[in-house]
């Protein structure tokens, strides 16, 4: 058995615990009380404690525990949903969101598996049709619109977006690493609507929403998107999620923003 100081997994800790009781059965009531106290402590703030603990786990164990939690709490409890999904997908939504770890779109909008075809990239930018060098985003658009025939495209910006800050604070003398520099240029039009008397936080907040509008405009440069929108088979939507204030702003191209 491994020395106590090197124990990392729940299973190893459990083994040590059982071994101690086996060696001296008189410890049973003491052990029972300690376990009950521990269970009560975990009950008090389970999610918070598990969240903290999960940060300390080795990567493989964190992946395993995360998957088993999902499997037990969701996959096993929704057999009809997974039977339907195994036959294919027909999501109504296509969503563009930032790769930022704080803004998972299916989490913040409560979407179920199968409801949204999702693309995540730096600052949720969408290049114009034919813009050289960005086939990944355009290929996903092609698949979502032409093959899955999604009915809605939602582009979501977010608070404290590093991609937008990089765009708005780029020093011409100091180049970002090559791929980022080329990518954030997609939203260069955001610069023209900047109020330079505002501080950088305000400019970024405004830029995060303006960048969504640039992407919504770029969507209309794809002829098959333009015709689908004009035929009302496809609708475009913009959004801005703030994890600072816990709010979501929603709008459609040309309309006022609504706070949720
Ligand atoms: Zn971002």
GROMACS .gro file of C-alpha atoms in nm, residues 2-260:
model
  259
    2UNK     CA    1   0.128   0.349  -0.085
    3UNK     CA    2   0.247   0.573   0.202
    4UNK     CA    3  -0.027   0.815   0.320
    5UNK     CA    4   0.175   1.120   0.210
    6UNK     CA    5   0.167   1.008  -0.157
    7UNK     CA    6  -0.206   0.928  -0.176
    8UNK     CA    7  -0.382   1.124  -0.453
    9UNK     CA    8  -0.703   0.941  -0.538
   10UNK     CA    9  -1.026   0.878  -0.350
   11UNK     CA   10  -0.988   0.502  -0.405
   12UNK     CA   11  -0.643   0.495  -0.242
   13UNK     CA   12  -0.765   0.702   0.055
   14UNK     CA   13  -1.062   0.466   0.096
   15UNK     CA   14  -0.831   0.165   0.093
   16UNK     CA   15  -0.618   0.315   0.373
   17UNK     CA   16  -0.931   0.387   0.575
   18UNK     CA   17  -1.062   0.030   0.543
   19UNK     CA   18  -0.720  -0.115   0.624
   20UNK     CA   19  -0.703   0.083   0.952
   21UNK     CA   20  -1.044  -0.053   1.059
   22UNK     CA   21  -0.946  -0.405   0.962
   23UNK     CA   22  -0.635  -0.378   1.177
   24UNK     CA   23  -0.832  -0.251   1.477
   25UNK     CA   24  -1.213  -0.302   1.461
   26UNK     CA   25  -1.253  -0.085   1.775
   27UNK     CA   26  -1.195   0.214   1.546
   28UNK     CA   27  -1.525   0.149   1.363
   29UNK     CA   28  -1.747   0.389   1.564
   30UNK     CA   29  -1.478   0.658   1.550
   31UNK     CA   30  -1.447   0.612   1.175
   32UNK     CA   31  -1.826   0.615   1.133
   33UNK     CA   32  -1.851   0.949   1.315
   34UNK     CA   33  -1.569   1.100   1.110
   35UNK     CA   34  -1.735   0.986   0.785
   36UNK     CA   35  -2.072   1.128   0.890
   37UNK     CA   36  -1.911   1.460   0.983
   38UNK     CA   37  -1.736   1.465   0.647
   39UNK     CA   38  -2.063   1.387   0.462
   40UNK     CA   39  -2.239   1.674   0.646
   41UNK     CA   40  -1.953   1.909   0.562
   42UNK     CA   41  -1.968   1.813   0.194
   43UNK     CA   42  -2.348   1.854   0.191
   44UNK     CA   43  -2.318   2.208   0.322
   45UNK     CA   44  -2.162   2.341   0.003
   46UNK     CA   45  -2.109   2.044  -0.226
   47UNK     CA   46  -2.075   2.229  -0.556
   48UNK     CA   47  -1.838   2.489  -0.415
   49UNK     CA   48  -1.619   2.229  -0.249
   50UNK     CA   49  -1.615   1.998  -0.551
   51UNK     CA   50  -1.526   2.296  -0.768
   52UNK     CA   51  -1.228   2.379  -0.547
   53UNK     CA   52  -1.120   2.017  -0.520
   54UNK     CA   53  -1.146   1.958  -0.895
   55UNK     CA   54  -0.884   2.228  -0.955
   56UNK     CA   55  -0.634   2.026  -0.754
   57UNK     CA   56  -0.687   1.696  -0.934
   58UNK     CA   57  -0.437   1.557  -1.185
   59UNK     CA   58  -0.566   1.616  -1.539
   60UNK     CA   59  -0.663   1.256  -1.615
   61UNK     CA   60  -0.856   1.222  -1.289
   62UNK     CA   61  -1.035   1.556  -1.348
   63UNK     CA   62  -1.137   1.442  -1.698
   64UNK     CA   63  -1.255   1.106  -1.563
   65UNK     CA   64  -1.455   1.256  -1.277
   66UNK     CA   65  -1.606   1.522  -1.502
   67UNK     CA   66  -1.717   1.266  -1.758
   68UNK     CA   67  -1.857   1.024  -1.500
   69UNK     CA   68  -2.051   1.307  -1.335
   70UNK     CA   69  -2.200   1.403  -1.673
   71UNK     CA   70  -2.274   1.039  -1.756
   72UNK     CA   71  -2.447   0.969  -1.424
   73UNK     CA   72  -2.635   1.297  -1.399
   74UNK     CA   73  -2.728   1.348  -1.763
   75UNK     CA   74  -2.651   1.073  -2.016
   76UNK     CA   75  -2.800   0.788  -1.811
   77UNK     CA   76  -3.103   0.999  -1.719
   78UNK     CA   77  -3.192   1.098  -2.075
   79UNK     CA   78  -3.202   0.775  -2.280
   80UNK     CA   79  -3.469   0.906  -2.520
   81UNK     CA   80  -3.267   1.216  -2.599
   82UNK     CA   81  -2.953   1.013  -2.674
   83UNK     CA   82  -3.146   0.761  -2.880
   84UNK     CA   83  -3.276   1.050  -3.091
   85UNK     CA   84  -2.930   1.213  -3.116
   86UNK     CA   85  -2.772   0.886  -3.226
   87UNK     CA   86  -2.989   0.904  -3.539
   88UNK     CA   87  -2.859   1.252  -3.630
   89UNK     CA   88  -2.862   1.620  -3.541
   90UNK     CA   89  -3.095   1.898  -3.655
   91UNK     CA   90  -3.006   2.199  -3.439
   92UNK     CA   91  -3.208   2.518  -3.490
   93UNK     CA   92  -2.927   2.740  -3.368
   94UNK     CA   93  -2.577   2.803  -3.491
   95UNK     CA   94  -2.377   2.996  -3.233
   96UNK     CA   95  -2.049   3.182  -3.260
   97UNK     CA   96  -1.885   3.243  -2.924
   98UNK     CA   97  -1.539   3.329  -2.797
   99UNK     CA   98  -1.299   3.051  -2.695
  100UNK     CA   99  -1.269   3.223  -2.356
  101UNK     CA  100  -1.308   2.963  -2.077
  102UNK     CA  101  -1.567   3.179  -1.898
  103UNK     CA  102  -1.828   3.203  -2.169
  104UNK     CA  103  -1.944   2.856  -2.275
  105UNK     CA  104  -2.260   2.936  -2.477
  106UNK     CA  105  -2.447   2.613  -2.408
  107UNK     CA  106  -2.393   2.665  -2.035
  108UNK     CA  107  -2.503   3.029  -2.021
  109UNK     CA  108  -2.807   2.972  -2.245
  110UNK     CA  109  -2.903   2.636  -2.095
  111UNK     CA  110  -2.896   2.458  -2.432
  112UNK     CA  111  -2.929   2.081  -2.448
  113UNK     CA  112  -2.710   1.855  -2.664
  114UNK     CA  113  -2.844   1.871  -3.019
  115UNK     CA  114  -2.984   2.224  -2.989
  116UNK     CA  115  -2.689   2.429  -3.113
  117UNK     CA  116  -2.412   2.390  -3.369
  118UNK     CA  117  -2.129   2.584  -3.206
  119UNK     CA  118  -1.816   2.754  -3.334
  120UNK     CA  119  -1.575   2.903  -3.084
  121UNK     CA  120  -1.278   3.115  -3.181
  122UNK     CA  121  -1.086   3.420  -3.062
  123UNK     CA  122  -1.348   3.693  -2.990
  124UNK     CA  123  -1.624   3.508  -3.185
  125UNK     CA  124  -1.522   3.680  -3.509
  126UNK     CA  125  -1.661   3.585  -3.849
  127UNK     CA  126  -1.456   3.678  -4.159
  128UNK     CA  127  -1.625   3.815  -4.471
  129UNK     CA  128  -1.694   3.576  -4.757
  130UNK     CA  129  -1.380   3.494  -4.953
  131UNK     CA  130  -1.145   3.652  -4.701
  132UNK     CA  131  -0.830   3.452  -4.752
  133UNK     CA  132  -0.682   3.236  -4.479
  134UNK     CA  133  -0.985   3.162  -4.261
  135UNK     CA  134  -1.141   2.845  -4.406
  136UNK     CA  135  -1.224   2.689  -4.069
  137UNK     CA  136  -1.495   2.938  -3.974
  138UNK     CA  137  -1.635   2.955  -4.328
  139UNK     CA  138  -1.645   2.573  -4.357
  140UNK     CA  139  -1.842   2.553  -4.031
  141UNK     CA  140  -2.081   2.819  -4.161
  142UNK     CA  141  -2.127   2.626  -4.484
  143UNK     CA  142  -2.205   2.306  -4.293
  144UNK     CA  143  -2.439   2.477  -4.047
  145UNK     CA  144  -2.636   2.677  -4.303
  146UNK     CA  145  -2.631   2.463  -4.617
  147UNK     CA  146  -2.633   2.112  -4.470
  148UNK     CA  147  -2.784   2.132  -4.121
  149UNK     CA  148  -3.010   2.417  -4.234
  150UNK     CA  149  -3.002   2.599  -3.901
  151UNK     CA  150  -3.276   2.861  -3.863
  152UNK     CA  151  -3.088   3.108  -3.644
  153UNK     CA  152  -2.729   3.232  -3.621
  154UNK     CA  153  -2.638   3.395  -3.291
  155UNK     CA  154  -2.306   3.576  -3.246
  156UNK     CA  155  -2.211   3.637  -2.882
  157UNK     CA  156  -1.954   3.886  -2.756
  158UNK     CA  157  -1.856   3.903  -2.392
  159UNK     CA  158  -1.714   4.113  -2.109
  160UNK     CA  159  -1.337   4.135  -2.056
  161UNK     CA  160  -1.270   3.983  -2.400
  162UNK     CA  161  -0.893   3.954  -2.449
  163UNK     CA  162  -0.930   3.941  -2.830
  164UNK     CA  163  -1.112   4.275  -2.842
  165UNK     CA  164  -0.868   4.432  -2.598
  166UNK     CA  165  -0.583   4.313  -2.821
  167UNK     CA  166  -0.755   4.472  -3.121
  168UNK     CA  167  -0.810   4.805  -2.948
  169UNK     CA  168  -0.475   4.837  -2.777
  170UNK     CA  169  -0.245   4.706  -3.048
  171UNK     CA  170   0.068   4.914  -3.059
  172UNK     CA  171   0.184   4.939  -3.423
  173UNK     CA  172   0.539   4.897  -3.294
  174UNK     CA  173   0.457   4.583  -3.097
  175UNK     CA  174   0.312   4.303  -3.308
  176UNK     CA  175   0.107   4.025  -3.150
  177UNK     CA  176   0.207   3.672  -3.239
  178UNK     CA  177   0.136   3.609  -3.609
  179UNK     CA  178  -0.191   3.415  -3.604
  180UNK     CA  179  -0.361   3.640  -3.347
  181UNK     CA  180  -0.249   3.954  -3.529
  182UNK     CA  181  -0.400   3.830  -3.857
  183UNK     CA  182  -0.717   3.700  -3.693
  184UNK     CA  183  -0.820   4.009  -3.494
  185UNK     CA  184  -0.787   4.223  -3.808
  186UNK     CA  185  -1.131   4.085  -3.904
  187UNK     CA  186  -1.288   4.336  -3.664
  188UNK     CA  187  -1.075   4.634  -3.768
  189UNK     CA  188  -1.394   4.833  -3.857
  190UNK     CA  189  -1.459   4.850  -3.480
  191UNK     CA  190  -1.187   5.117  -3.461
  192UNK     CA  191  -1.393   5.366  -3.662
  193UNK     CA  192  -1.675   5.371  -3.403
  194UNK     CA  193  -1.447   5.421  -3.104
  195UNK     CA  194  -1.484   5.722  -2.877
  196UNK     CA  195  -1.123   5.790  -2.783
  197UNK     CA  196  -1.222   6.017  -2.493
  198UNK     CA  197  -1.350   5.705  -2.311
  199UNK     CA  198  -1.117   5.494  -2.099
  200UNK     CA  199  -1.000   5.155  -2.230
  201UNK     CA  200  -1.257   4.955  -2.029
  202UNK     CA  201  -1.545   5.153  -2.177
  203UNK     CA  202  -1.393   5.134  -2.525
  204UNK     CA  203  -1.357   4.755  -2.491
  205UNK     CA  204  -1.714   4.714  -2.369
  206UNK     CA  205  -1.838   4.910  -2.670
  207UNK     CA  206  -1.592   4.728  -2.901
  208UNK     CA  207  -1.713   4.385  -2.784
  209UNK     CA  208  -2.063   4.472  -2.911
  210UNK     CA  209  -1.942   4.651  -3.225
  211UNK     CA  210  -1.735   4.346  -3.315
  212UNK     CA  211  -2.051   4.134  -3.303
  213UNK     CA  212  -2.207   4.379  -3.549
  214UNK     CA  213  -1.904   4.347  -3.780
  215UNK     CA  214  -1.951   3.968  -3.776
  216UNK     CA  215  -2.326   4.002  -3.840
  217UNK     CA  216  -2.247   4.227  -4.141
  218UNK     CA  217  -1.983   3.984  -4.265
  219UNK     CA  218  -2.239   3.701  -4.252
  220UNK     CA  219  -2.444   3.886  -4.513
  221UNK     CA  220  -2.147   3.882  -4.755
  222UNK     CA  221  -2.200   3.505  -4.800
  223UNK     CA  222  -2.453   3.488  -5.088
  224UNK     CA  223  -2.628   3.174  -4.953
  225UNK     CA  224  -2.670   3.342  -4.612
  226UNK     CA  225  -2.799   3.666  -4.767
  227UNK     CA  226  -3.059   3.479  -4.974
  228UNK     CA  227  -3.166   3.260  -4.678
  229UNK     CA  228  -3.211   3.573  -4.463
  230UNK     CA  229  -3.407   3.751  -4.739
  231UNK     CA  230  -3.630   3.444  -4.782
  232UNK     CA  231  -3.681   3.442  -4.401
  233UNK     CA  232  -3.543   3.092  -4.372
  234UNK     CA  233  -3.259   3.219  -4.154
  235UNK     CA  234  -3.250   3.491  -3.887
  236UNK     CA  235  -2.941   3.665  -3.748
  237UNK     CA  236  -2.906   3.760  -3.381
  238UNK     CA  237  -2.645   3.941  -3.173
  239UNK     CA  238  -2.572   3.907  -2.804
  240UNK     CA  239  -2.331   4.027  -2.537
  241UNK     CA  240  -2.281   3.832  -2.216
  242UNK     CA  241  -2.126   3.995  -1.911
  243UNK     CA  242  -2.001   3.758  -1.645
  244UNK     CA  243  -1.911   4.069  -1.443
  245UNK     CA  244  -2.271   4.191  -1.405
  246UNK     CA  245  -2.449   3.863  -1.483
  247UNK     CA  246  -2.641   4.017  -1.774
  248UNK     CA  247  -2.709   3.931  -2.138
  249UNK     CA  248  -2.787   4.193  -2.403
  250UNK     CA  249  -2.976   4.075  -2.709
  251UNK     CA  250  -3.040   4.241  -3.042
  252UNK     CA  251  -3.108   4.174  -3.406
  253UNK     CA  252  -2.921   4.365  -3.681
  254UNK     CA  253  -3.036   4.729  -3.681
  255UNK     CA  254  -3.258   4.695  -3.371
  256UNK     CA  255  -3.216   4.829  -3.016
  257UNK     CA  256  -3.048   4.616  -2.754
  258UNK     CA  257  -3.264   4.447  -2.491
  259UNK     CA  258  -3.130   4.352  -2.146
  260UNK     CA  259  -3.212   4.006  -2.010
   0.00000   0.00000   0.00000
